[in-house]
Structure formats: structure tokens, C-alpha cells
Short mmCIF file of C-alpha atoms in Angstrom, two decimals:
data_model
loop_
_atom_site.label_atom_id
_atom_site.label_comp_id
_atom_site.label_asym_id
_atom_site.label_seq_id
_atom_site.Cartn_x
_atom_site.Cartn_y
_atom_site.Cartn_z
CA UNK A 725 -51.30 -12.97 69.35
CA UNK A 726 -53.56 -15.27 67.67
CA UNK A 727 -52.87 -16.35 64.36
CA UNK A 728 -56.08 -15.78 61.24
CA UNK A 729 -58.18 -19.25 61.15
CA UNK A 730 -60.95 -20.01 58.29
CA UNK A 731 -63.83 -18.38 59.94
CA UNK A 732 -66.55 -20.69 57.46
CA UNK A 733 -65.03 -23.91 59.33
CA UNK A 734 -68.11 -24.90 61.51
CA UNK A 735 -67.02 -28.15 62.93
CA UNK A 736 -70.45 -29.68 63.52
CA UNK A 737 -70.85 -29.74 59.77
CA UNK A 738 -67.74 -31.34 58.99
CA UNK A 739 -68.62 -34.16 61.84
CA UNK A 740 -72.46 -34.22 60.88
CA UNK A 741 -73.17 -37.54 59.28
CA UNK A 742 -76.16 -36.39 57.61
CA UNK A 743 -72.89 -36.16 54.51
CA UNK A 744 -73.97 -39.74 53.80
CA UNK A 745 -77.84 -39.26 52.46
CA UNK A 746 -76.05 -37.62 49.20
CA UNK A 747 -73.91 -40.74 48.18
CA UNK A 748 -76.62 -43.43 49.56
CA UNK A 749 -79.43 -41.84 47.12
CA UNK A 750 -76.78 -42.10 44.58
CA UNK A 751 -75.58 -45.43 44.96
CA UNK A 752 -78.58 -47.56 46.71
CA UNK A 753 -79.24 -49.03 43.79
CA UNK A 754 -76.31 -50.57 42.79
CA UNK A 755 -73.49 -52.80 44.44
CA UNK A 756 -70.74 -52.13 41.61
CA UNK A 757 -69.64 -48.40 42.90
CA UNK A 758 -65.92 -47.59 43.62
CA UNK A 759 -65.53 -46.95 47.14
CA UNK A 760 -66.73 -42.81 47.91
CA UNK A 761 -63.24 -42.29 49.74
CA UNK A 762 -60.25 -44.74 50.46
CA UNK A 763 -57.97 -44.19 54.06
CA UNK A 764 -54.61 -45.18 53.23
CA UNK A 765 -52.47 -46.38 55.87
CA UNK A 766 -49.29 -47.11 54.13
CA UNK A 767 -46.84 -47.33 56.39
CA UNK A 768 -45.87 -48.89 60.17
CA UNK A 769 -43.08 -46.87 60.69
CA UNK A 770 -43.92 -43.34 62.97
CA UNK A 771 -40.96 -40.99 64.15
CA UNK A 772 -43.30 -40.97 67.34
CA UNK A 773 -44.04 -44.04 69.78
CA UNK A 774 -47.15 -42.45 71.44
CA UNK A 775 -48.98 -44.19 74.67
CA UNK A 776 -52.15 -44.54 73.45
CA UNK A 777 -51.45 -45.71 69.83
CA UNK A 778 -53.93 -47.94 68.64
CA UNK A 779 -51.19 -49.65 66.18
CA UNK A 780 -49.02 -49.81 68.92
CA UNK A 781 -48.61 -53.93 68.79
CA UNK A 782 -49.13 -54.05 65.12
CA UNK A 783 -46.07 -51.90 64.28
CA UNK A 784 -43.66 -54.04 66.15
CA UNK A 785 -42.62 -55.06 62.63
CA UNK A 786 -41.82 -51.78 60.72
CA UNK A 787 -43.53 -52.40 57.21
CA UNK A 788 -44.27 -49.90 54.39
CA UNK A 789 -46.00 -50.77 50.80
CA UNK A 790 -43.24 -50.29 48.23
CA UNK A 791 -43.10 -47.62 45.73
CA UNK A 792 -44.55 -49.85 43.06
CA UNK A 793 -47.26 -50.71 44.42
CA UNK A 794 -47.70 -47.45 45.54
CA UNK A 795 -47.78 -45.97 42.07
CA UNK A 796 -50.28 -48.51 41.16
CA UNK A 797 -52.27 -47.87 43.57
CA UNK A 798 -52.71 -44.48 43.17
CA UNK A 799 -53.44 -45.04 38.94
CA UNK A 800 -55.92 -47.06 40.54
CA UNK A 801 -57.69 -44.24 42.66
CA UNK A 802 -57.30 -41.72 39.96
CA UNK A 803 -59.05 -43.98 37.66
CA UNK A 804 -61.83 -45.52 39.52
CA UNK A 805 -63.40 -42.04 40.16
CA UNK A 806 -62.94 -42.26 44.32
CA UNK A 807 -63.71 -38.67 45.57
CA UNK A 808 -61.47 -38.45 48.88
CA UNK A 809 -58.40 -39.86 49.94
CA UNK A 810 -57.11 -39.94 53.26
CA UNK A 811 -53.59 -40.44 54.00
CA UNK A 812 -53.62 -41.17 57.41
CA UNK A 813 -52.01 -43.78 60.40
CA UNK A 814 -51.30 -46.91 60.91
CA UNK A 815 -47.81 -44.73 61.19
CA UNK A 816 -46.87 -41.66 59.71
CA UNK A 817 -47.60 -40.91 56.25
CA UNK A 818 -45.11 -37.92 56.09
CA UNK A 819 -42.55 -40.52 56.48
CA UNK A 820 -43.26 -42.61 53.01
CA UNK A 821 -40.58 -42.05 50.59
CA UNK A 822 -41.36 -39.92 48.02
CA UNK A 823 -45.30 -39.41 49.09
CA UNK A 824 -45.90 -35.93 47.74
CA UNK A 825 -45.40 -37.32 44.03
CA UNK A 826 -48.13 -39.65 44.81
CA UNK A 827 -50.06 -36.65 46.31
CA UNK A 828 -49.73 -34.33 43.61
CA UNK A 829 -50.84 -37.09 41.35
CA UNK A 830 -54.00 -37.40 43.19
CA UNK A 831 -54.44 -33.65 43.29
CA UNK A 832 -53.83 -32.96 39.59
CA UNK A 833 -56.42 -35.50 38.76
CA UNK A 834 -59.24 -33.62 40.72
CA UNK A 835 -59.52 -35.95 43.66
CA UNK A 836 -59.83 -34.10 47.02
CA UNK A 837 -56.53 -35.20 49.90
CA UNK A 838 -56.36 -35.42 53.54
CA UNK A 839 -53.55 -35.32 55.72
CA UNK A 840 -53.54 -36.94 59.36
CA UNK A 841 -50.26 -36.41 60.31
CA UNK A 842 -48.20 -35.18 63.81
CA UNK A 843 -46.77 -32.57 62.12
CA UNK A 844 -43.12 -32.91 62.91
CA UNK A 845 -41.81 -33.83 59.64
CA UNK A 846 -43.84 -31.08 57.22
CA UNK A 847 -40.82 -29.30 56.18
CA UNK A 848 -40.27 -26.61 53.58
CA UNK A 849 -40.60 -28.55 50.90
CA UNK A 850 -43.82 -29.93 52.35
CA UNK A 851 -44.94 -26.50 52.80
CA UNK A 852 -45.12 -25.69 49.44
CA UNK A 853 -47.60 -28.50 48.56
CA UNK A 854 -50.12 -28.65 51.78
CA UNK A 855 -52.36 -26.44 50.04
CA UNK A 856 -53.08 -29.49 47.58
CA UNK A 857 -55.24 -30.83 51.10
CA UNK A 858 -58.59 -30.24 51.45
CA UNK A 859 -57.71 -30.16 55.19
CA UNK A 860 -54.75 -31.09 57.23
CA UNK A 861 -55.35 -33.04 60.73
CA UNK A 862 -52.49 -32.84 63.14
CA UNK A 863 -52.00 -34.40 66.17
CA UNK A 864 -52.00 -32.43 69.58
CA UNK A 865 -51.54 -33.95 72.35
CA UNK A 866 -50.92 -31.67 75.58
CA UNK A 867 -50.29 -28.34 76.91
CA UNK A 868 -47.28 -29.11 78.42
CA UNK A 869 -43.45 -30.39 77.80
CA UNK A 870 -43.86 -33.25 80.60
CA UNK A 871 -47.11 -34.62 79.31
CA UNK A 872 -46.62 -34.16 75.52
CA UNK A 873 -42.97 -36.02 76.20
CA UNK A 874 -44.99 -39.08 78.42
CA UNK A 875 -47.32 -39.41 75.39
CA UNK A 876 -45.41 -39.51 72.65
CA UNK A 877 -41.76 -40.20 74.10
CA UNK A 878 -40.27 -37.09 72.73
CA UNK A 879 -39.31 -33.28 73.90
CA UNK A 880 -40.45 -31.57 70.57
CA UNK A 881 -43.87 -30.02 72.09
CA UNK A 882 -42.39 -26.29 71.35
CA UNK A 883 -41.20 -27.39 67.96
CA UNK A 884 -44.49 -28.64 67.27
CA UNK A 885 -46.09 -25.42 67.90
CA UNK A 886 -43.26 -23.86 66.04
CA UNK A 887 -44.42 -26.02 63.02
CA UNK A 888 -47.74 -25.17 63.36
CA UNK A 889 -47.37 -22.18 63.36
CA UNK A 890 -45.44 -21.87 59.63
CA UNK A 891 -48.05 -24.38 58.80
CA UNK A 892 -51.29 -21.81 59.35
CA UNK A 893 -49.31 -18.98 57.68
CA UNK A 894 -49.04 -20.97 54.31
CA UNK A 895 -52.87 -22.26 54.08
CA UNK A 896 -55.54 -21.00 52.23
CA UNK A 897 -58.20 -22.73 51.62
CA UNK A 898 -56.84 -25.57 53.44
CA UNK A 899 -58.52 -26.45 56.62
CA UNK A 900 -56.21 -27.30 59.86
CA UNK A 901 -57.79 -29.43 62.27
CA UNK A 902 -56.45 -30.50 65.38
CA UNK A 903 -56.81 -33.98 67.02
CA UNK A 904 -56.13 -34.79 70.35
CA UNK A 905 -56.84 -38.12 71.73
CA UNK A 906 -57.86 -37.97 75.66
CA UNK A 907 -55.33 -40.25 77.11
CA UNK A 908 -54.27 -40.40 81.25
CA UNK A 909 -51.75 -37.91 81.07
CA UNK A 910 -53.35 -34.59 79.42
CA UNK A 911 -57.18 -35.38 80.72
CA UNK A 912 -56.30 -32.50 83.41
CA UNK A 913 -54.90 -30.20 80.30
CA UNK A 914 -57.88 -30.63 78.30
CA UNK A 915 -59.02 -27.01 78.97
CA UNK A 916 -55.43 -26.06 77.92
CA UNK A 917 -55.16 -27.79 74.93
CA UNK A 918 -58.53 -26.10 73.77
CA UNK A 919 -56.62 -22.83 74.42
CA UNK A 920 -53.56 -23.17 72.92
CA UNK A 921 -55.58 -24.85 69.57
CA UNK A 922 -57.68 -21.32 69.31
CA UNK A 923 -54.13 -19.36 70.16
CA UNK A 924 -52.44 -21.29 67.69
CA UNK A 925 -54.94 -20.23 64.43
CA UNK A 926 -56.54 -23.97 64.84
CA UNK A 927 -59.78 -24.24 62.32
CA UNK A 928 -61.31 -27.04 65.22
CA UNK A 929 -60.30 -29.20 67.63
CA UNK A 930 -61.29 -32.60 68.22
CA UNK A 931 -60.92 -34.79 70.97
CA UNK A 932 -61.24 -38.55 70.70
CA UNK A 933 -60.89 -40.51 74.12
CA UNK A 934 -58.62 -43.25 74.06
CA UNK A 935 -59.52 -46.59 72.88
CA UNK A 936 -57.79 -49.73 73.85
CA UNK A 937 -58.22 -51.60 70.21
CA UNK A 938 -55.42 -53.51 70.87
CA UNK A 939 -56.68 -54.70 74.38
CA UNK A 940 -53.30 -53.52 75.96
CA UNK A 941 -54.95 -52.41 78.98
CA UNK A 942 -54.53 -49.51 80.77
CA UNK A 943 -55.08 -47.04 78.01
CA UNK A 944 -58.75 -45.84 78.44
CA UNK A 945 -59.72 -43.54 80.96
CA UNK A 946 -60.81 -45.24 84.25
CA UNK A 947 -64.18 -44.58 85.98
CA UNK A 948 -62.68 -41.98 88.25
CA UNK A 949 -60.69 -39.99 85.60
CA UNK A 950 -63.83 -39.49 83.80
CA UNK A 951 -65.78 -38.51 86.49
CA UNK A 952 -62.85 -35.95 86.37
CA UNK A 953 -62.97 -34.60 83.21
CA UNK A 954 -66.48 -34.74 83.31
CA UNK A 955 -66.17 -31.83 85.72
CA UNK A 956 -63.77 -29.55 84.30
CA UNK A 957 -65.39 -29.89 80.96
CA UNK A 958 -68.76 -29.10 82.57
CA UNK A 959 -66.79 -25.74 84.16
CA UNK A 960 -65.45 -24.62 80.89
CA UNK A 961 -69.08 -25.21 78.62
CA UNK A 962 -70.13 -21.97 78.80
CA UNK A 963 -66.88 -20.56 77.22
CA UNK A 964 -66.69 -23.08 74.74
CA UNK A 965 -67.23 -22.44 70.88
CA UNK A 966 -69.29 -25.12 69.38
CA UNK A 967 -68.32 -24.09 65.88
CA UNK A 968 -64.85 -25.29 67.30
CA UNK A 969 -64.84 -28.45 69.35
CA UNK A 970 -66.46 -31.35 70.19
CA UNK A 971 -66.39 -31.13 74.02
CA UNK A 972 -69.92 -30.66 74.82
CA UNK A 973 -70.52 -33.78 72.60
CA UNK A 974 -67.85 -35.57 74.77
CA UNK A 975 -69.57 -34.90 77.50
CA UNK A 976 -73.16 -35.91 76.25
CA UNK A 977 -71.77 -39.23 75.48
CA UNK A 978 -70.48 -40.13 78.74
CA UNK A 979 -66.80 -39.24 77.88
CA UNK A 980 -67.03 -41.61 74.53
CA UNK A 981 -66.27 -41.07 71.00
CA UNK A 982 -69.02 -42.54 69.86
CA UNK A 983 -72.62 -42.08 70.85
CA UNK A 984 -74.02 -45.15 73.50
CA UNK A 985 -77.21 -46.22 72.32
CA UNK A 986 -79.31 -48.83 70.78
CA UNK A 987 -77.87 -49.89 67.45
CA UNK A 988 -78.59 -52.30 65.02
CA UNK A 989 -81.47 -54.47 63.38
CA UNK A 990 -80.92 -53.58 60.26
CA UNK A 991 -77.91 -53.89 57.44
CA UNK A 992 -74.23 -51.38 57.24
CA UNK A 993 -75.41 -49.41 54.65
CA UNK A 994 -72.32 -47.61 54.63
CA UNK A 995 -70.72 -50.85 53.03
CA UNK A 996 -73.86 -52.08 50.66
CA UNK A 997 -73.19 -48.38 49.09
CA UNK A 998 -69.37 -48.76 49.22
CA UNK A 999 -68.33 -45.76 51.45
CA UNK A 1000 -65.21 -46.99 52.59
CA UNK A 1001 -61.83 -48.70 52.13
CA UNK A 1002 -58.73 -49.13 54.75
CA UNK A 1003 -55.50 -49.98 52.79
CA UNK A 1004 -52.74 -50.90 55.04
CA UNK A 1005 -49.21 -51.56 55.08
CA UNK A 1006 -48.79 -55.06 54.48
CA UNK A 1007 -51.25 -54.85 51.69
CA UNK A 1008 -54.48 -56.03 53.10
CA UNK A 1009 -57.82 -54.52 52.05
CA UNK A 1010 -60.18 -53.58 54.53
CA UNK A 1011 -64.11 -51.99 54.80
CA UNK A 1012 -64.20 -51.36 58.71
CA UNK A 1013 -61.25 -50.05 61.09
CA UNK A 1014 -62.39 -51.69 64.17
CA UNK A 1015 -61.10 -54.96 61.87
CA UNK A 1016 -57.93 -53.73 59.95
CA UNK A 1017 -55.62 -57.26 61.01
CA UNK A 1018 -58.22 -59.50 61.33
CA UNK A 1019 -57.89 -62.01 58.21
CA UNK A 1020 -61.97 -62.53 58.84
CA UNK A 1021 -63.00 -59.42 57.33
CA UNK A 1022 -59.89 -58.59 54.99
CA UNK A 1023 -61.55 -58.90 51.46
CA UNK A 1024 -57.74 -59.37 49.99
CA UNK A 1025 -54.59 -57.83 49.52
CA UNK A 1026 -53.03 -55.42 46.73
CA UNK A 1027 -49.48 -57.69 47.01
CA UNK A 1028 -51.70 -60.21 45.37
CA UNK A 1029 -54.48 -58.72 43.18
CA UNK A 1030 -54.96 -55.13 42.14
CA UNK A 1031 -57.02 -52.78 44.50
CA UNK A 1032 -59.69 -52.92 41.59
CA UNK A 1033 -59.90 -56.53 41.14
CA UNK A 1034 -60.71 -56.79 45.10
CA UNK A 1035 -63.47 -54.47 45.02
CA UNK A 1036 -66.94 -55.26 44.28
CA UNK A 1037 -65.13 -58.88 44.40
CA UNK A 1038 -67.14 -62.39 45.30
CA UNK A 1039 -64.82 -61.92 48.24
CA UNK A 1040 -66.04 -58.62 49.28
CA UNK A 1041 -69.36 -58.92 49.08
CA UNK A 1042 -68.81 -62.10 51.55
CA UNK A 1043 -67.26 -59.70 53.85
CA UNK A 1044 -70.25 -57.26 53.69
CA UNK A 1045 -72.77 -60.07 54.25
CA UNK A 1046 -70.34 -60.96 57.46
CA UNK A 1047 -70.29 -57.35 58.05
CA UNK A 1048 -74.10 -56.79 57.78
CA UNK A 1049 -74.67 -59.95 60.22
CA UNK A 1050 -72.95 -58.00 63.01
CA UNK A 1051 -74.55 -54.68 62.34
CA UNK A 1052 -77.93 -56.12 62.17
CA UNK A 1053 -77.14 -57.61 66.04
CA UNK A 1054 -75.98 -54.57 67.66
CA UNK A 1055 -72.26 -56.27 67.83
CA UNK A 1056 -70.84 -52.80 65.95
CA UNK A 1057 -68.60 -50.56 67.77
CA UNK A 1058 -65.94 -47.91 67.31
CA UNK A 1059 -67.08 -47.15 63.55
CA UNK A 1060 -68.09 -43.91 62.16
CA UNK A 1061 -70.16 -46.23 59.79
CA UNK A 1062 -72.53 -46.59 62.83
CA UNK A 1063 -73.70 -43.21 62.96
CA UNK A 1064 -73.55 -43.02 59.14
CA UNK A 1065 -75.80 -46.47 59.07
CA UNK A 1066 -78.78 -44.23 61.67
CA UNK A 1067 -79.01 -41.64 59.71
CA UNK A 1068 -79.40 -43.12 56.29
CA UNK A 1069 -82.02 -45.83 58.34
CA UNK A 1070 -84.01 -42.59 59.17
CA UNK A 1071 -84.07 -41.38 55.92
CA UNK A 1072 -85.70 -44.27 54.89
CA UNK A 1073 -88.23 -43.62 57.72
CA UNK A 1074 -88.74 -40.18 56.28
CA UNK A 1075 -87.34 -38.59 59.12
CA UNK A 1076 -84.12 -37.07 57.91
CA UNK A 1077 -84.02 -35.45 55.00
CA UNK A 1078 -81.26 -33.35 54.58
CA UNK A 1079 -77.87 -34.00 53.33
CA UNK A 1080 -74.42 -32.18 51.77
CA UNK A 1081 -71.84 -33.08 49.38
CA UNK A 1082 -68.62 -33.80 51.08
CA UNK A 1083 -65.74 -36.10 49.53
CA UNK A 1084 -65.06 -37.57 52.70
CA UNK A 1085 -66.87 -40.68 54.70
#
């Protein structure tokens, strides 16, 4: 039996990036605005070790920002007026010591949560609270015990479901996503794993093939396992729901994440109007993901100065003017910011004019 999902979710709004004319006709005209939503990537530690983790190298050293500084941060959010936080990777959040007093925090003071998480440690007393999140993202991987184990080195897959399971029962409002990153060992289960997300009361499922960040190698799809998955998602189209998934867009995008296509000539508007911020776990402040670990584009470090000192900083407006360089030559990739950066360029234009509040960029 399928379990009840939100039947208003219509994933092509929540992934339309037409969300960022609102905030740029709010903020063009100024350089001084808090950033619209802050990702928080607190900790390096993950009960999980999956294949294709993009932090994969980087947590080698198990680091987590201390309780402290995690208080002050989150004073810091509450009272610089950010509208979305997103407590998301690097590792697991669910695994930061005493996290849902910082979350309840947050929610008490109006700002709208986020939860990217793999689901395995959201116990009881985490079900009581998950209806503070705007939506909950959880990670799922495969559609069956051998691959989910190969993927993320563990035999919990039925557990999972088991969690997910209590988890739909006790949401609302809440909306529960699901995430699975196309790796080489569930790109045959992809039609599977779109199953089993409707079966298992799923509000959407995306799927985000792998990228090698980290230049690791052997993560991404080769030529020949796309040509693969091109063809079984080209069988399944016609019995997919485009309220629900992403697929088709996959597909349309040569088996890519992110649209290929001409980019650049003109500035990252999604940093001049302060969209963004990556905190991480050893402190450092960053405005693109693509860069979290590079010194070059870190604009400082909450271990050294407070989160609101760094913003709007001489230091990070040098990064935006480093940022806006590459942009403006097509050197951009992996972002969100990108397709953010053509939509608010066509509004300029006068071709796009249309636009909806959403506390999340």
C-alpha cells in the first residue's frame, strides 16, 4: 500500500529558478543585504562512507564546529533576517550534538529549515520536531540490499525504508523529498528507485548524476553507462509523473545535472544580490560550492571573525569580483547560481517576467 504524499508538491516549481526574480528586484540595488538563505555544513563526520561522496577526501579528518560557535552562529542567523537555512552535508547534520536546540531556535524565530539528511539517525525524539522543516531531503540510493550496501558501505537499506516510513506518517506540512545521486551501481535501478520513492509516500524524487568534485576518478558515469540509462529512462517517460521527478530533465541534458549550454558574459548576480552562503566545518565562509576548500574564494572564517563581520566584508566583495570574473568567461560549472544568473539576465532583457517567493536559493 502506498503511503498519503502532499498532493500540492509540484516538483518543477520547487526546482524552477524563476524563485530568484523576487529577491533580485528586492536587493539589486544594494550590496549590504544578509545572505537570502545560508547552507550549513557543520560537520565531517557521516555514519555513512558512500562511493560517490563529494567530501569524500575532505573528511579524512573528522571535524565539527563546536557548540559555541554554533550557538553564535545561529544568534547570528536569527538576527540578520536570513529567510532559509539549510542544514545539509559536508557529513551528516543529524549527527551534531545537540542540533535540534539550534533548530528549534531557528524555527521559533520565524526562519524557514531544511533537512538533507540519510535518514538513519531521525529517531523518536527527532520525530517529534521534523515538522519544524519546511521540507526534509533524504538520501536514497538503490532498490536493492547489494547496491545500497556498495554505495554507502552498510546493510541498513530495509531499515531505511523502515524509517521512512515513520517519517511520512508524522509530517504535515512538511515536504519529503528524496535524493538519489546516479552513481555506477544503481544506474540499472533507476526505474526502481522511482518506484519504491512513489510506494514509499515520497513528495518528489530527484536524481543528481554523480560528480567527481574531488577529481577521484572513476565516479561519474562513463560514456557507455549513459548511453544506458539514456535508454531505460527513454522506456519509462511515458509513465513518468513530471510533478514528481526530474528524469525527463536528466535526459534532456545529456544525463547532467546541470543544463550544457552557453553561459556567461555577464556578472553572478546571484552573489552581487547575496543569495548564498556555505558554512563549513572548519569554519570557513563560502559563496559558491563548486569552491568550499579552496582558500581563493573563502571570504573568511567564523573561528576568527563573526559570520556578520565577514559578510558584506572588503574581503567578500573581493571574492565576488573574483567570482564575477569567472562567470563573465563561461569558466562556471556545477552551481545552481548558473541557472539562477540566466534567468535574472533575461529579466533584464524583458523576457522573463515571472517569479515566486520561496526562502530557499
Amino acid at each position: 500500500m502506498n503511503l498519503v504524499c502532499n498532493k500540492n508538491v509540484d516538483l518543477k516549481k520547487l526546482l524552477n529558478p524563476e524563485k530568484v526574480i523576487l529577491p533580485y528586484r528586492e536587493r539589486r540595488n544594494t550590496n549590504n543585504c544578509s545572505p537570502f538563505s545560508v547552507e550549513l555544513h557543520l560537520t565531517s563526520f557521516c555514519n555513512y562512507d558512500c562511493y560517490h561522496c563529494s567530501y569524500q577526501n575532505r573528511r579524512s579528518k573528522y571535524k565539527v564546529i563546536d557548540d559555541k560557535n554554533i550557538e553564535i552562529l545561529t544568534d547570528e542567523i536569527v538576527n540578520m533576517g536570513i529567510k532559509g537555512v539549510y542544514w545539509s552535508g559536508g557529513g551528516e547534520p543529524a549527527t551534531i550534538k545537540n542540533i535540534l536546540k539550534y533548530i528549534v531556535k531557528i524555527a521559533d524565530s520565524g526562519v524557514e529549515q531544511a533537512l538533507v539528511t540519510n535518514g538513519m539517525l531521525l529517531n523518536d525524539q527527532w520525530l517529534s520536531q521534523l515538522n519544524l522543516f519546511n521540507y526534509i531531503a533524504i538520501s536514497f540510493q538503490a532498490a536493492t540490499t547489494e547496491s545500497y550496501r556498495k554505495i554507502t558501505g552498510h546493510n541498513n537499506k530495509d531499515k531505511l525504508y523502515f524509517n521512512i516510513k515513520k517519517i511520512r506518517n508524522v509530517l504535515k506540512k512538511t515536504i519529503l523529498g528524496a535524493r538519489c545521486v546516479i552513481n555506477k551501481h544503481n544506474y540499472k535501478e533507476i526505474p526502481h528507485i522511482y518506484n519504491d520513492a512513489k510506494g514509499l509516500g515520497f513528495d518528489y524524487i530527484i536524481f543528481i548524476p554523480a560528480i567527481d568534485y574531488e577529481k577521484r576518478g572513476n565516479i561519474e558515469l562513463n560514456e557507455e553507462e549513459k548511453n544506458y540509462l539514456k535508454e531505460e529512462i527513454k522506456n519509462v517517460i511515458p509513465f513518468l509523473d513530471d510533478t514528481f521527478t526530474n528524469l525527463a530533465g536528466i535526459l534532456d541534458w545529456g544525463i547532467s545535472y546541470y543544463k550544457k549550454e552557453n553561459k556567461g558574459g555577464y556578472p553572478c548576480y546571484a552573489n552581487n544580490i547575496r543569495a548564498t552562503a556555505f558554512i563549513n566545518y572548519d569554519g570557513g565562509v563560502w559563496l559558491c560550492q563548486p569552491h568550499i576548500g579552496n582558500p581563493k574564494y573563502s571570504i573568511g572564517n567564523i573561528y576568527e571573525s563573526r559570520f556578520s563581520k565577514l559578510w558584506n566584508s572588503k574581503r567578500h566583495n573581493e571574492v565576488v569580483e573574483l567570482l564575477d570574473v569567472e562567470h563573465k568567461m563561461g569558466n562556471c560549472k556545477n552551481c545552481r547560481s548558473i541557472a539562477y544568473n540566466k534567468i535574472i539576465h533575461k529579466s533584464l532583457i524583458g523576457s522573463v517576467n515571472k517569479g515566486y517567493y520561496d526562502p530557499f536559493l
